[in-house]
Coordinates of C-alpha atoms in Angstrom, one line a residue:
X1 CA 0.2 -0.3 0.2
X2 CA 1.5 4.1 -0.5
X3 CA -0.1 5.0 2.3
X4 CA 2.1 6.9 4.1
X5 CA 2.5 6.1 8.6
X6 CA 4.2 9.0 10.4
X7 CA 7.6 8.3 12.0
X8 CA 7.9 7.4 15.7
X9 CA 10.4 7.9 17.8
X10 CA 13.5 6.1 17.2
X11 CA 14.2 3.1 19.8
X12 CA 17.2 3.4 22.0
X13 CA 19.3 0.6 19.5
X14 CA 23.0 0.7 19.8
X15 CA 24.2 2.8 16.8
X16 CA 26.1 0.3 14.5
X17 CA 28.9 1.0 12.3
X18 CA 28.6 2.2 9.5
X19 CA 31.3 2.6 7.7
X20 CA 31.8 -1.5 8.5
X21 CA 28.8 -3.4 8.9
X22 CA 28.5 -6.5 9.9
X23 CA 24.8 -7.2 7.3
X24 CA 24.8 -11.2 7.4
X25 CA 22.9 -11.1 11.0
X26 CA 22.6 -15.4 10.5
X27 CA 24.6 -16.1 13.6
X28 CA 22.5 -14.5 16.0
X29 CA 19.8 -15.8 14.8
X30 CA 18.1 -17.3 17.7
X31 CA 18.0 -21.2 18.7
X32 CA 15.2 -21.4 21.1
X33 CA 12.1 -19.1 22.6
X34 CA 8.1 -19.6 22.6
X35 CA 6.9 -18.1 19.6
X36 CA 7.8 -17.3 16.3
X37 CA 5.6 -15.9 13.2
X38 CA 7.1 -16.2 9.9
X39 CA 5.1 -14.5 7.0
X40 CA 6.2 -15.5 3.8
X41 CA 6.6 -13.9 0.4
X42 CA 3.6 -13.1 -2.2
X43 CA 3.7 -9.7 -4.3
X44 CA 1.3 -7.0 -3.3
X45 CA -1.8 -9.5 -2.9
X46 CA 0.6 -11.5 -0.6
X47 CA 1.4 -8.4 1.3
X48 CA -2.5 -8.0 1.8
X49 CA -3.8 -11.0 2.6
X50 CA -0.7 -11.3 5.2
X51 CA -2.0 -8.3 7.3
X52 CA -5.3 -9.4 7.0
X53 CA -5.1 -12.4 8.5
X54 CA -3.1 -10.9 11.2
X55 CA -5.9 -8.1 11.7
X56 CA -8.7 -11.2 11.7
X57 CA -6.9 -12.4 14.2
X58 CA -6.7 -9.2 16.1
X59 CA -10.4 -9.1 16.1
X60 CA -10.5 -12.3 17.4
X61 CA -8.7 -11.1 20.5
X62 CA -5.5 -13.2 19.2
X63 CA -2.3 -10.5 18.8
X64 CA 0.7 -12.4 16.5
X65 CA 2.4 -9.4 16.6
X66 CA 4.5 -9.9 19.2
X67 CA 5.7 -12.7 18.4
X68 CA 8.9 -13.6 20.4
X69 CA 11.0 -13.7 16.4
X70 CA 9.1 -12.7 13.3
X71 CA 10.1 -13.6 10.1
X72 CA 9.9 -11.6 7.0
X73 CA 10.8 -12.7 3.5
X74 CA 10.2 -10.2 -0.2
X75 CA 6.5 -9.4 0.6
X76 CA 6.7 -11.1 4.4
X77 CA 9.4 -8.8 5.1
X78 CA 7.2 -5.1 4.0
X79 CA 4.2 -6.9 6.4
X80 CA 6.4 -7.7 9.1
X81 CA 7.7 -3.5 9.0
X82 CA 4.1 -2.5 9.5
X83 CA 2.6 -4.9 12.4
X84 CA 5.5 -3.9 14.7
X85 CA 5.1 0.5 14.1
X86 CA 1.0 0.5 13.6
X87 CA -2.1 -1.7 14.4
X88 CA -3.9 -4.2 12.9
X89 CA -6.3 -2.9 12.2
X90 CA -5.7 0.3 10.7
X91 CA -2.6 -1.4 8.7
X92 CA -6.4 -3.8 6.9
X93 CA -8.5 -0.3 6.7
X94 CA -5.3 0.9 5.3
X95 CA -5.7 -1.5 2.2
X96 CA -8.4 -0.4 1.2
X97 CA -7.9 3.3 1.4
X98 CA -5.5 3.6 -1.6
X99 CA -3.4 1.5 -4.7
X100 CA -0.1 0.9 -4.0
X101 CA 2.4 2.5 -6.2
X102 CA 3.2 0.8 -9.4
X103 CA 7.2 -0.9 -8.9
X104 CA 9.5 1.0 -11.2
X105 CA 10.9 -1.5 -13.8
X106 CA 13.7 -1.4 -15.5
X107 CA 15.1 1.2 -17.4
X108 CA 17.0 1.3 -20.1
X109 CA 18.5 3.1 -23.8
X110 CA 15.3 1.3 -25.4
X111 CA 12.7 4.8 -25.8
X112 CA 13.9 4.7 -21.5
X113 CA 13.3 1.9 -20.5
X114 CA 14.3 -2.0 -20.4
X115 CA 12.9 -5.0 -20.4
X116 CA 11.3 -6.4 -17.3
X117 CA 13.0 -9.8 -17.8
X118 CA 14.7 -11.8 -20.2
X119 CA 11.5 -14.4 -20.8
X120 CA 7.7 -13.4 -22.1
X121 CA 7.8 -13.2 -18.5
X122 CA 8.3 -13.1 -14.8
X123 CA 7.5 -16.1 -14.3
X124 CA 9.1 -17.4 -17.7
X125 CA 12.3 -16.1 -16.6
X126 CA 12.4 -17.8 -13.3
X127 CA 11.6 -21.4 -14.5
X128 CA 13.7 -20.4 -17.5
X129 CA 17.3 -20.5 -14.6
X130 CA 15.6 -22.9 -12.7
X131 CA 15.3 -25.4 -15.2
X132 CA 19.5 -25.0 -16.0
X133 CA 20.1 -24.9 -12.4
X134 CA 21.8 -27.9 -10.4
X135 CA 20.5 -26.8 -6.7
X136 CA 19.4 -24.0 -4.3
X137 CA 23.0 -22.5 -4.5
X138 CA 23.4 -22.6 -8.1
X139 CA 20.4 -20.6 -8.7
X140 CA 21.2 -18.8 -6.2
X141 CA 24.6 -18.1 -8.0
X142 CA 22.1 -17.6 -11.8
X143 CA 19.8 -15.1 -10.6
X144 CA 22.0 -12.8 -8.7
X145 CA 24.2 -12.7 -12.6
X146 CA 20.7 -12.3 -13.8
X147 CA 19.5 -9.7 -12.4
X148 CA 22.7 -8.0 -12.5
X149 CA 22.5 -8.1 -16.1
X150 CA 19.8 -6.4 -16.5
X151 CA 21.0 -3.5 -14.1
X152 CA 23.7 -3.2 -16.9
X153 CA 20.8 -2.2 -19.3
X154 CA 19.3 0.3 -17.0
X155 CA 19.8 4.2 -15.6
X156 CA 20.0 3.4 -12.3
X157 CA 17.6 5.7 -11.2
X158 CA 15.1 2.3 -9.9
X159 CA 16.7 2.7 -6.9
X160 CA 16.1 5.9 -5.5
X161 CA 12.2 5.3 -6.2
X162 CA 12.1 1.5 -5.1
X163 CA 13.5 2.8 -1.8
X164 CA 11.2 5.8 -1.2
X165 CA 8.6 3.3 -1.9
X166 CA 8.8 1.0 0.3
X167 CA 9.8 3.3 3.0
X168 CA 6.4 5.4 2.4
X169 CA 4.6 2.1 3.2
X170 CA 6.7 1.7 6.4
X171 CA 5.0 2.9 9.7
X172 CA 7.8 3.5 11.7
X173 CA 11.5 3.4 9.6
X174 CA 13.6 2.4 13.0
X175 CA 13.6 -0.5 13.2
X176 CA 11.9 -2.1 16.8
X177 CA 13.1 -4.1 19.9
X178 CA 12.0 -7.5 19.3
X179 CA 13.5 -9.9 17.1
X180 CA 12.4 -9.4 13.0
X181 CA 14.7 -11.2 10.6
X182 CA 14.8 -9.3 7.4
X183 CA 16.3 -12.4 4.7
X184 CA 17.7 -11.2 1.2
X185 CA 21.1 -12.5 -1.1
X186 CA 23.5 -11.0 -2.3
X187 CA 23.6 -10.7 -6.0
X188 CA 27.3 -10.9 -6.6
X189 CA 28.0 -14.8 -4.8
X190 CA 23.9 -15.9 -4.1
X191 CA 25.2 -16.1 -0.6
X192 CA 21.7 -15.6 2.0
X193 CA 21.9 -13.2 4.0
X194 CA 19.3 -12.3 7.5
X195 CA 19.3 -8.7 8.1
X196 CA 17.9 -7.2 11.9
X197 CA 18.3 -4.6 13.5
X198 CA 22.3 -4.7 14.7
X199 CA 23.0 -5.2 11.0
X200 CA 23.7 -1.7 10.0
X201 CA 20.8 -1.3 8.2
X202 CA 18.1 0.9 7.9
X203 CA 14.8 -0.9 7.8
X204 CA 14.1 0.8 4.4
X205 CA 17.1 -0.9 2.8
X206 CA 16.5 -4.6 4.3
X207 CA 12.9 -4.3 3.1
X208 CA 13.6 -3.1 -0.4
X209 CA 16.0 -5.7 -0.6
X210 CA 14.2 -8.4 0.9
X211 CA 11.8 -7.4 -2.2
X212 CA 14.0 -6.8 -4.9
X213 CA 13.2 -9.6 -7.6
X214 CA 14.0 -8.5 -10.6
X215 CA 16.9 -5.9 -10.5
X216 CA 19.7 -5.4 -7.5
X217 CA 18.7 -3.4 -4.4
X218 CA 22.6 -1.9 -3.5
X219 CA 23.0 -1.4 0.1
X220 CA 26.5 0.5 0.5
X221 CA 28.9 -1.7 -2.2
X222 CA 26.7 -5.0 -1.7
X223 CA 23.5 -5.8 -3.9
X224 CA 20.9 -7.7 -3.2
X225 CA 18.0 -9.7 -4.2
X226 CA 14.5 -11.0 -3.4
X227 CA 15.0 -13.1 0.5
X228 CA 12.6 -15.5 -1.6
X229 CA 15.3 -17.3 -3.8
X230 CA 17.5 -17.4 -0.2
X231 CA 15.7 -20.7 0.7
X232 CA 12.1 -21.1 -0.7
X233 CA 8.8 -17.6 0.2
X234 CA 8.9 -18.3 3.4
X235 CA 12.4 -19.7 5.2
X236 CA 10.4 -20.9 8.0
X237 CA 13.9 -22.7 8.8
X238 CA 14.4 -19.7 10.2
X239 CA 12.8 -20.7 13.8
X240 CA 14.4 -23.5 14.7
X241 CA 14.4 -24.0 17.8
X242 CA 10.6 -22.0 18.9
X243 CA 7.8 -23.6 20.4
X244 CA 5.2 -23.3 18.7
X245 CA 5.8 -21.4 15.1
X246 CA 2.4 -19.8 12.8
X247 CA 3.5 -19.7 9.1
X248 CA 1.0 -17.6 7.2
X249 CA 1.9 -18.1 3.6
X250 CA 0.3 -16.8 0.0
X251 CA 1.4 -19.5 -1.9
X252 CA 0.6 -22.5 -0.1
X253 CA 3.5 -23.5 0.3
X254 CA 4.2 -24.2 -3.4
X255 CA 7.2 -23.9 -5.2
X256 CA 8.6 -23.5 -8.7
X257 CA 12.0 -25.8 -7.1
X258 CA 12.2 -29.3 -7.8
X259 CA 10.7 -31.8 -5.6
X260 CA 14.3 -32.9 -4.9
X261 CA 15.9 -30.1 -3.8
X262 CA 14.5 -30.0 0.0
X263 CA 13.5 -26.7 -0.1
X264 CA 9.5 -26.9 -0.3
X265 CA 7.9 -25.4 2.8
X266 CA 6.5 -28.4 3.7
X267 CA 9.8 -30.2 4.0
X268 CA 10.2 -27.3 6.4
X269 CA 7.6 -27.8 8.5
X270 CA 9.0 -31.6 8.6
X271 CA 12.1 -30.5 10.2
X272 CA 10.3 -27.8 12.2
X273 CA 8.6 -30.7 14.1
X274 CA 11.2 -33.3 13.9
X275 CA 13.2 -31.0 15.9
X276 CA 10.7 -30.6 18.5
X277 CA 8.4 -27.5 17.4
X278 CA 4.9 -27.5 17.0
X279 CA 3.7 -25.8 13.5
X280 CA 0.6 -24.6 12.2
X281 CA 0.4 -23.1 8.7
X282 CA -2.4 -20.8 7.0
X283 CA -3.4 -21.2 3.2
X284 CA -5.2 -19.1 1.1
X285 CA -8.1 -21.0 0.6
X286 CA -9.3 -22.3 -2.9
X287 CA -11.3 -19.2 -3.3
X288 CA -9.0 -16.6 -3.1
X289 CA -6.1 -18.2 -4.2
X290 CA -5.8 -17.4 -7.6
X291 CA -5.2 -13.8 -6.4
X292 CA -1.9 -14.8 -5.8
X293 CA 1.2 -16.2 -8.4
X294 CA 0.8 -15.2 -11.6
X295 CA -1.5 -11.9 -10.4
X296 CA -0.5 -11.1 -7.2
X297 CA 1.6 -7.5 -7.9
X298 CA -2.4 -6.7 -9.4
X299 CA -2.8 -3.3 -6.9
X300 CA -5.8 -4.2 -7.6
X301 CA -7.0 -7.1 -5.8
X302 CA -5.0 -5.5 -2.9
X303 CA -8.6 -4.6 -1.3
X304 CA -9.6 -8.6 -2.0
X305 CA -7.1 -9.9 -0.9
X306 CA -7.2 -8.9 2.2
X307 CA -10.4 -8.9 2.8
X308 CA -10.7 -13.0 2.6
X309 CA -7.4 -13.0 4.4
X310 CA -9.3 -10.8 7.3
X311 CA -11.9 -14.1 7.1
X312 CA -9.8 -17.2 6.9
X313 CA -8.0 -15.5 9.8
X314 CA -11.3 -14.9 12.3
X315 CA -12.1 -18.4 11.0
X316 CA -9.1 -19.8 12.3
X317 CA -8.4 -17.5 15.2
X318 CA -10.2 -20.0 18.2
X319 CA -7.8 -23.0 16.7
X320 CA -4.8 -20.7 16.1
X321 CA -5.7 -19.1 20.3
X322 CA -5.0 -22.2 21.4
X323 CA -2.3 -23.1 19.7
X324 CA -0.1 -19.8 20.2
X325 CA -1.4 -19.1 23.9

């Protein structure tokens, strides 16, 4: 959404060393805790749906925004930053107030714009790279290289435009005091990365990087791409060791990766349970799943996606309350 929230008072956090920031927070990921909330990727409609589910649960008396650990990936990273700075009710109301600003596409010499991806569409482009890849690490390297090629054909204006759009969506520019992890991938190396409040990276930059699926987003001297490329759209494996893990997945746990790669959400849930976690997943129902996937960036679908999530949150509230509390 493009609603701009006023900034809240800055949190009293240690001032990071901006000259040599320790960006990857993987070593600081908590290894145990009570409750973890996992917010998966899913484009513009996925973000609206996530907000709707959380608002529906909140309306029914279950507030999941105070989780001990919140993991946000791509659209889920935006939601993770939004829910710690505004009430679920306000966020839900804003999803129907106005359509979000369109994500700027790559800009190049061909009438001012370069193609958004080398294939017929973004999904075809990703599928072709997956088909050529041997494993997830190889996929990340290939995707990073492809986005760097696209960046070379752009005029560089996308970076500032995209950051402004992301920053306008956040209720506060400050990282919260609680543990929020935002995932991304280094474009040059294909290495997975986790941002937190101690990474020396502004919250808006971390979210912009996690949502950057077509062009790499630069922070300092490093470029990053979408956190969904780290493993899958949820990255629920980061919640290992937590007693209760609630996964909200706009894509319904689906993945384009070959099953033998073991990166599907089902495999991560199985591993979490094997290590002692209780896990619940929430997926869009069959009546609303058409709003995700190929149509995930359609801003006109944000209000109905949010409403579908809200109704689902209300419907699942009793069950999830017993689980969460």
